[in-house]
Amino acid sequence: MNELFTVGQEVITNDLYFSRYGQVIAGEVIKVERDKIWVKNQYNTISVINNMCLECKVNEEEMAGLLI
């Protein structure tokens, strides 16, 4: 499923990315360009990731809001 990502949004890599690279990247979107997303990751570096390998990161507060 292709999601629309916006600058400032928190994202995390999915199982497809993990199966290929063996790691999980979490961070904030800093640039969006067609099929590539620039993410400032947990290592304070920039990762360029295909949008098919990303999903929105949902925190506990947002999850509680979805359940109501």
XYZ file of C-alpha atoms in Angstrom:
68
model
C 0.000 0.000 0.000
C 1.429 3.346 -1.022
C 0.875 6.029 1.572
C 1.299 9.754 1.158
C 4.141 11.051 3.276
C 4.659 14.649 4.361
C 7.675 16.520 5.686
C 7.893 16.250 9.478
C 6.002 12.970 9.656
C 7.398 10.146 11.797
C 7.975 6.934 9.803
C 9.459 3.484 10.260
C 10.620 0.894 7.742
C 8.457 -2.159 7.182
C 9.091 -5.904 6.797
C 10.012 -5.533 3.123
C 12.950 -3.256 4.044
C 13.980 -5.506 6.943
C 13.991 -8.624 4.750
C 16.360 -6.881 2.326
C 18.699 -4.975 4.676
C 18.241 -6.638 8.081
C 17.660 -3.425 10.019
C 14.870 -1.101 11.047
C 15.096 2.624 10.313
C 12.883 5.057 12.212
C 12.893 8.799 11.841
C 11.378 11.977 10.460
C 10.629 12.714 6.801
C 12.699 15.687 5.625
C 12.095 15.534 1.857
C 9.614 13.810 -0.463
C 10.369 13.195 -4.136
C 8.199 10.861 -6.253
C 9.153 7.344 -5.117
C 11.986 8.310 -2.745
C 11.664 9.634 0.786
C 14.546 11.311 2.656
C 14.441 10.314 6.328
C 16.570 11.733 9.157
C 17.021 8.477 11.034
C 17.791 7.395 14.587
C 21.537 7.547 13.816
C 21.186 11.264 12.946
C 22.047 10.597 9.296
C 19.933 10.812 6.146
C 18.501 7.660 4.578
C 16.882 7.704 1.131
C 14.179 5.039 1.174
C 11.642 3.874 -1.387
C 8.119 4.755 -0.243
C 7.068 1.098 -0.565
C 9.413 0.301 2.329
C 7.963 2.863 4.758
C 4.916 3.096 6.965
C 3.584 5.758 9.278
C 4.776 5.472 12.851
C 1.796 5.513 15.209
C 2.451 6.372 18.847
C 0.338 5.260 21.805
C -1.636 8.530 21.987
C -2.607 8.313 18.320
C -3.528 4.645 18.748
C -5.817 5.512 21.676
C -7.471 8.174 19.517
C -8.135 5.590 16.802
C -9.859 3.259 19.260
C -12.329 5.866 20.490
